[in-house]
């Protein structure tokens, strides 16, 4: 039996898509308005999915208040109302695309002690979302 628990969270942050590996003209061509030097914001929605055995004493996979506290500490507080390019160390060198943000969130949450992290789904807008399940998680499940 495999049961998963998915919990939704939200945070708001701004970013600028600009790669140091590309010339300014290439950055503008590839990222368009998202390369605007003043940045722009998104209301991100993040879905955290965990899995594991049901604790026979509680009947639950994970304690939701423990999960909430962990996600708040590792992701929501460090990211909410920030400029990702400067305020989050990982994005000083890495372009804060939603792809890279999704991986960063997974890396921050994978050590959650209360259950096994199965995947992260990150929505940038109502039309785009990305899902990441880690490097070593691709087969057999
Ligand atoms: Ni954007």
PDB file of C-alpha atoms and ligand atoms in Angstrom:
ATOM      1  CA  UNK A   1       0.000   0.000   0.000  1.00  0.00           C
ATOM      2  CA  UNK A   2       1.306   3.395  -0.873  1.00  0.00           C
ATOM      3  CA  UNK A   3      -0.342   6.449   0.499  1.00  0.00           C
ATOM      4  CA  UNK A   4       0.729  10.024  -0.123  1.00  0.00           C
ATOM      5  CA  UNK A   5      -0.092  13.217   1.666  1.00  0.00           C
ATOM      6  CA  UNK A   6      -0.064  16.510  -0.249  1.00  0.00           C
ATOM      7  CA  UNK A   7      -0.229  19.853   1.494  1.00  0.00           C
ATOM      8  CA  UNK A   8      -0.465  23.238  -0.248  1.00  0.00           C
ATOM      9  CA  UNK A   9       1.402  26.380   0.773  1.00  0.00           C
ATOM     10  CA  UNK A  10       1.834  29.802  -0.782  1.00  0.00           C
ATOM     11  CA  UNK A  11       4.418  32.544  -0.790  1.00  0.00           C
ATOM     12  CA  UNK A  12       5.056  35.705  -2.772  1.00  0.00           C
ATOM     13  CA  UNK A  13       8.447  36.648  -4.141  1.00  0.00           C
ATOM     14  CA  UNK A  14      10.025  38.624  -6.930  1.00  0.00           C
ATOM     15  CA  UNK A  15      12.733  37.645  -9.335  1.00  0.00           C
ATOM     16  CA  UNK A  16      14.554  38.618 -12.474  1.00  0.00           C
ATOM     17  CA  UNK A  17      15.468  36.048 -15.098  1.00  0.00           C
ATOM     18  CA  UNK A  18      18.989  36.884 -16.165  1.00  0.00           C
ATOM     19  CA  UNK A  19      21.799  34.451 -16.821  1.00  0.00           C
ATOM     20  CA  UNK A  20      25.400  35.523 -16.273  1.00  0.00           C
ATOM     21  CA  UNK A  21      26.324  32.918 -18.893  1.00  0.00           C
ATOM     22  CA  UNK A  22      24.525  34.891 -21.631  1.00  0.00           C
ATOM     23  CA  UNK A  23      25.091  38.309 -23.184  1.00  0.00           C
ATOM     24  CA  UNK A  24      22.588  41.050 -22.349  1.00  0.00           C
ATOM     25  CA  UNK A  25      20.974  40.823 -25.791  1.00  0.00           C
ATOM     26  CA  UNK A  26      20.583  37.056 -25.458  1.00  0.00           C
ATOM     27  CA  UNK A  27      19.064  37.458 -22.004  1.00  0.00           C
ATOM     28  CA  UNK A  28      16.527  39.897 -23.436  1.00  0.00           C
ATOM     29  CA  UNK A  29      15.739  37.673 -26.382  1.00  0.00           C
ATOM     30  CA  UNK A  30      15.264  34.548 -24.266  1.00  0.00           C
ATOM     31  CA  UNK A  31      13.572  35.920 -21.163  1.00  0.00           C
ATOM     32  CA  UNK A  32      11.745  38.919 -22.681  1.00  0.00           C
ATOM     33  CA  UNK A  33       9.900  40.974 -20.050  1.00  0.00           C
ATOM     34  CA  UNK A  34      11.144  38.613 -17.337  1.00  0.00           C
ATOM     35  CA  UNK A  35      14.636  40.097 -17.937  1.00  0.00           C
ATOM     36  CA  UNK A  36      13.426  43.581 -16.912  1.00  0.00           C
ATOM     37  CA  UNK A  37      16.138  44.887 -14.533  1.00  0.00           C
ATOM     38  CA  UNK A  38      13.594  45.822 -11.864  1.00  0.00           C
ATOM     39  CA  UNK A  39      12.219  42.300 -11.555  1.00  0.00           C
ATOM     40  CA  UNK A  40       8.604  41.224 -11.117  1.00  0.00           C
ATOM     41  CA  UNK A  41       6.627  39.216  -8.613  1.00  0.00           C
ATOM     42  CA  UNK A  42       4.681  35.976  -8.436  1.00  0.00           C
ATOM     43  CA  UNK A  43       2.288  34.407  -5.985  1.00  0.00           C
ATOM     44  CA  UNK A  44       3.789  30.936  -5.902  1.00  0.00           C
ATOM     45  CA  UNK A  45       1.835  27.899  -4.780  1.00  0.00           C
ATOM     46  CA  UNK A  46       3.877  24.946  -3.588  1.00  0.00           C
ATOM     47  CA  UNK A  47       2.500  21.455  -3.059  1.00  0.00           C
ATOM     48  CA  UNK A  48       4.570  19.250  -0.800  1.00  0.00           C
ATOM     49  CA  UNK A  49       3.913  15.503  -1.115  1.00  0.00           C
ATOM     50  CA  UNK A  50       5.200  13.098   1.505  1.00  0.00           C
ATOM     51  CA  UNK A  51       4.824   9.379   1.864  1.00  0.00           C
ATOM     52  CA  UNK A  52       5.525   6.705   4.420  1.00  0.00           C
ATOM     53  CA  UNK A  53       3.937   4.162   6.637  1.00  0.00           C
ATOM     54  CA  UNK A  54       0.890   5.073   8.644  1.00  0.00           C
ATOM     55  CA  UNK A  55       1.784   5.425  12.289  1.00  0.00           C
ATOM     56  CA  UNK A  56      -0.492   2.891  13.992  1.00  0.00           C
ATOM     57  CA  UNK A  57      -0.794   5.067  17.062  1.00  0.00           C
ATOM     58  CA  UNK A  58      -1.936   8.226  15.243  1.00  0.00           C
ATOM     59  CA  UNK A  59      -3.342   6.787  12.002  1.00  0.00           C
ATOM     60  CA  UNK A  60      -1.336   9.381  10.075  1.00  0.00           C
ATOM     61  CA  UNK A  61       1.605   9.432   7.627  1.00  0.00           C
ATOM     62  CA  UNK A  62       2.934  12.678   9.053  1.00  0.00           C
ATOM     63  CA  UNK A  63       1.970  15.163  11.674  1.00  0.00           C
ATOM     64  CA  UNK A  64       0.643  18.169   9.756  1.00  0.00           C
ATOM     65  CA  UNK A  65       1.710  20.691  12.341  1.00  0.00           C
ATOM     66  CA  UNK A  66       5.277  19.312  12.181  1.00  0.00           C
ATOM     67  CA  UNK A  67       5.196  19.492   8.381  1.00  0.00           C
ATOM     68  CA  UNK A  68       3.821  23.044   8.500  1.00  0.00           C
ATOM     69  CA  UNK A  69       6.518  24.129  10.929  1.00  0.00           C
ATOM     70  CA  UNK A  70       9.253  22.575   8.787  1.00  0.00           C
ATOM     71  CA  UNK A  71       8.006  24.101   5.520  1.00  0.00           C
ATOM     72  CA  UNK A  72       7.593  27.477   7.216  1.00  0.00           C
ATOM     73  CA  UNK A  73      11.113  27.404   8.599  1.00  0.00           C
ATOM     74  CA  UNK A  74      12.869  26.051   5.495  1.00  0.00           C
ATOM     75  CA  UNK A  75      10.916  27.686   2.661  1.00  0.00           C
ATOM     76  CA  UNK A  76       8.155  30.142   3.522  1.00  0.00           C
ATOM     77  CA  UNK A  77      10.075  32.359   5.919  1.00  0.00           C
ATOM     78  CA  UNK A  78      13.277  32.458   3.837  1.00  0.00           C
ATOM     79  CA  UNK A  79      11.382  33.066   0.539  1.00  0.00           C
ATOM     80  CA  UNK A  80       8.227  35.038   1.289  1.00  0.00           C
ATOM     81  CA  UNK A  81       8.381  38.727   0.286  1.00  0.00           C
ATOM     82  CA  UNK A  82      11.962  38.455  -0.896  1.00  0.00           C
ATOM     83  CA  UNK A  83      13.832  39.266  -4.075  1.00  0.00           C
ATOM     84  CA  UNK A  84      14.984  35.741  -4.828  1.00  0.00           C
ATOM     85  CA  UNK A  85      18.041  36.800  -6.884  1.00  0.00           C
ATOM     86  CA  UNK A  86      19.622  38.540  -3.897  1.00  0.00           C
ATOM     87  CA  UNK A  87      17.914  37.321  -0.740  1.00  0.00           C
ATOM     88  CA  UNK A  88      18.270  33.570  -1.338  1.00  0.00           C
ATOM     89  CA  UNK A  89      21.938  32.554  -1.537  1.00  0.00           C
ATOM     90  CA  UNK A  90      21.336  29.780  -4.092  1.00  0.00           C
ATOM     91  CA  UNK A  91      20.003  32.296  -6.637  1.00  0.00           C
ATOM     92  CA  UNK A  92      22.929  34.661  -6.546  1.00  0.00           C
ATOM     93  CA  UNK A  93      24.615  32.281  -8.985  1.00  0.00           C
ATOM     94  CA  UNK A  94      21.642  30.354 -10.382  1.00  0.00           C
ATOM     95  CA  UNK A  95      18.808  31.845 -12.466  1.00  0.00           C
ATOM     96  CA  UNK A  96      15.643  31.753 -10.309  1.00  0.00           C
ATOM     97  CA  UNK A  97      13.434  30.094 -12.884  1.00  0.00           C
ATOM     98  CA  UNK A  98      10.550  28.091 -11.483  1.00  0.00           C
ATOM     99  CA  UNK A  99      12.469  24.950 -12.470  1.00  0.00           C
ATOM    100  CA  UNK A 100      15.427  25.927 -10.282  1.00  0.00           C
ATOM    101  CA  UNK A 101      13.139  27.134  -7.506  1.00  0.00           C
ATOM    102  CA  UNK A 102      11.300  23.809  -7.514  1.00  0.00           C
ATOM    103  CA  UNK A 103      14.608  21.911  -7.115  1.00  0.00           C
ATOM    104  CA  UNK A 104      15.790  24.281  -4.369  1.00  0.00           C
ATOM    105  CA  UNK A 105      12.560  23.726  -2.422  1.00  0.00           C
ATOM    106  CA  UNK A 106      12.917  19.957  -2.791  1.00  0.00           C
ATOM    107  CA  UNK A 107      16.505  20.107  -1.509  1.00  0.00           C
ATOM    108  CA  UNK A 108      15.421  22.183   1.483  1.00  0.00           C
ATOM    109  CA  UNK A 109      12.584  19.838   2.424  1.00  0.00           C
ATOM    110  CA  UNK A 110      14.082  16.430   1.710  1.00  0.00           C
ATOM    111  CA  UNK A 111      15.444  16.102   5.237  1.00  0.00           C
ATOM    112  CA  UNK A 112      12.001  16.482   6.824  1.00  0.00           C
ATOM    113  CA  UNK A 113      12.268  13.981   9.673  1.00  0.00           C
ATOM    114  CA  UNK A 114       8.558  13.174   9.919  1.00  0.00           C
ATOM    115  CA  UNK A 115       8.040  11.360   6.566  1.00  0.00           C
ATOM    116  CA  UNK A 116       9.762  10.758   3.216  1.00  0.00           C
ATOM    117  CA  UNK A 117       9.519  13.637   0.754  1.00  0.00           C
ATOM    118  CA  UNK A 118       8.035  12.254  -2.478  1.00  0.00           C
ATOM    119  CA  UNK A 119       7.845  15.345  -4.659  1.00  0.00           C
ATOM    120  CA  UNK A 120       7.404  19.080  -4.928  1.00  0.00           C
ATOM    121  CA  UNK A 121       4.994  20.725  -7.334  1.00  0.00           C
ATOM    122  CA  UNK A 122       5.463  24.444  -7.781  1.00  0.00           C
ATOM    123  CA  UNK A 123       3.004  26.753  -9.549  1.00  0.00           C
ATOM    124  CA  UNK A 124       4.332  30.046 -10.812  1.00  0.00           C
ATOM    125  CA  UNK A 125       1.046  31.109 -12.373  1.00  0.00           C
ATOM    126  CA  UNK A 126      -2.259  29.378 -12.932  1.00  0.00           C
ATOM    127  CA  UNK A 127      -0.876  28.152 -16.253  1.00  0.00           C
ATOM    128  CA  UNK A 128       2.611  26.878 -15.335  1.00  0.00           C
ATOM    129  CA  UNK A 129       3.697  24.313 -12.833  1.00  0.00           C
ATOM    130  CA  UNK A 130       6.785  22.177 -12.344  1.00  0.00           C
ATOM    131  CA  UNK A 131       7.192  18.907 -10.481  1.00  0.00           C
ATOM    132  CA  UNK A 132      10.427  17.530  -9.060  1.00  0.00           C
ATOM    133  CA  UNK A 133      10.891  14.224  -7.284  1.00  0.00           C
ATOM    134  CA  UNK A 134      14.650  14.215  -6.749  1.00  0.00           C
ATOM    135  CA  UNK A 135      17.507  12.611  -8.636  1.00  0.00           C
ATOM    136  CA  UNK A 136      17.330   9.103  -7.255  1.00  0.00           C
ATOM    137  CA  UNK A 137      13.590   8.800  -7.193  1.00  0.00           C
ATOM    138  CA  UNK A 138      12.821   8.189 -10.838  1.00  0.00           C
ATOM    139  CA  UNK A 139      12.085   4.470 -11.011  1.00  0.00           C
ATOM    140  CA  UNK A 140      10.315   1.718  -9.225  1.00  0.00           C
ATOM    141  CA  UNK A 141       7.687   3.791  -7.499  1.00  0.00           C
TER     142      UNK A 141
HETATM  143 NI1  LIG B   1       8.621  35.460 -13.429  1.00  0.00          NI
END
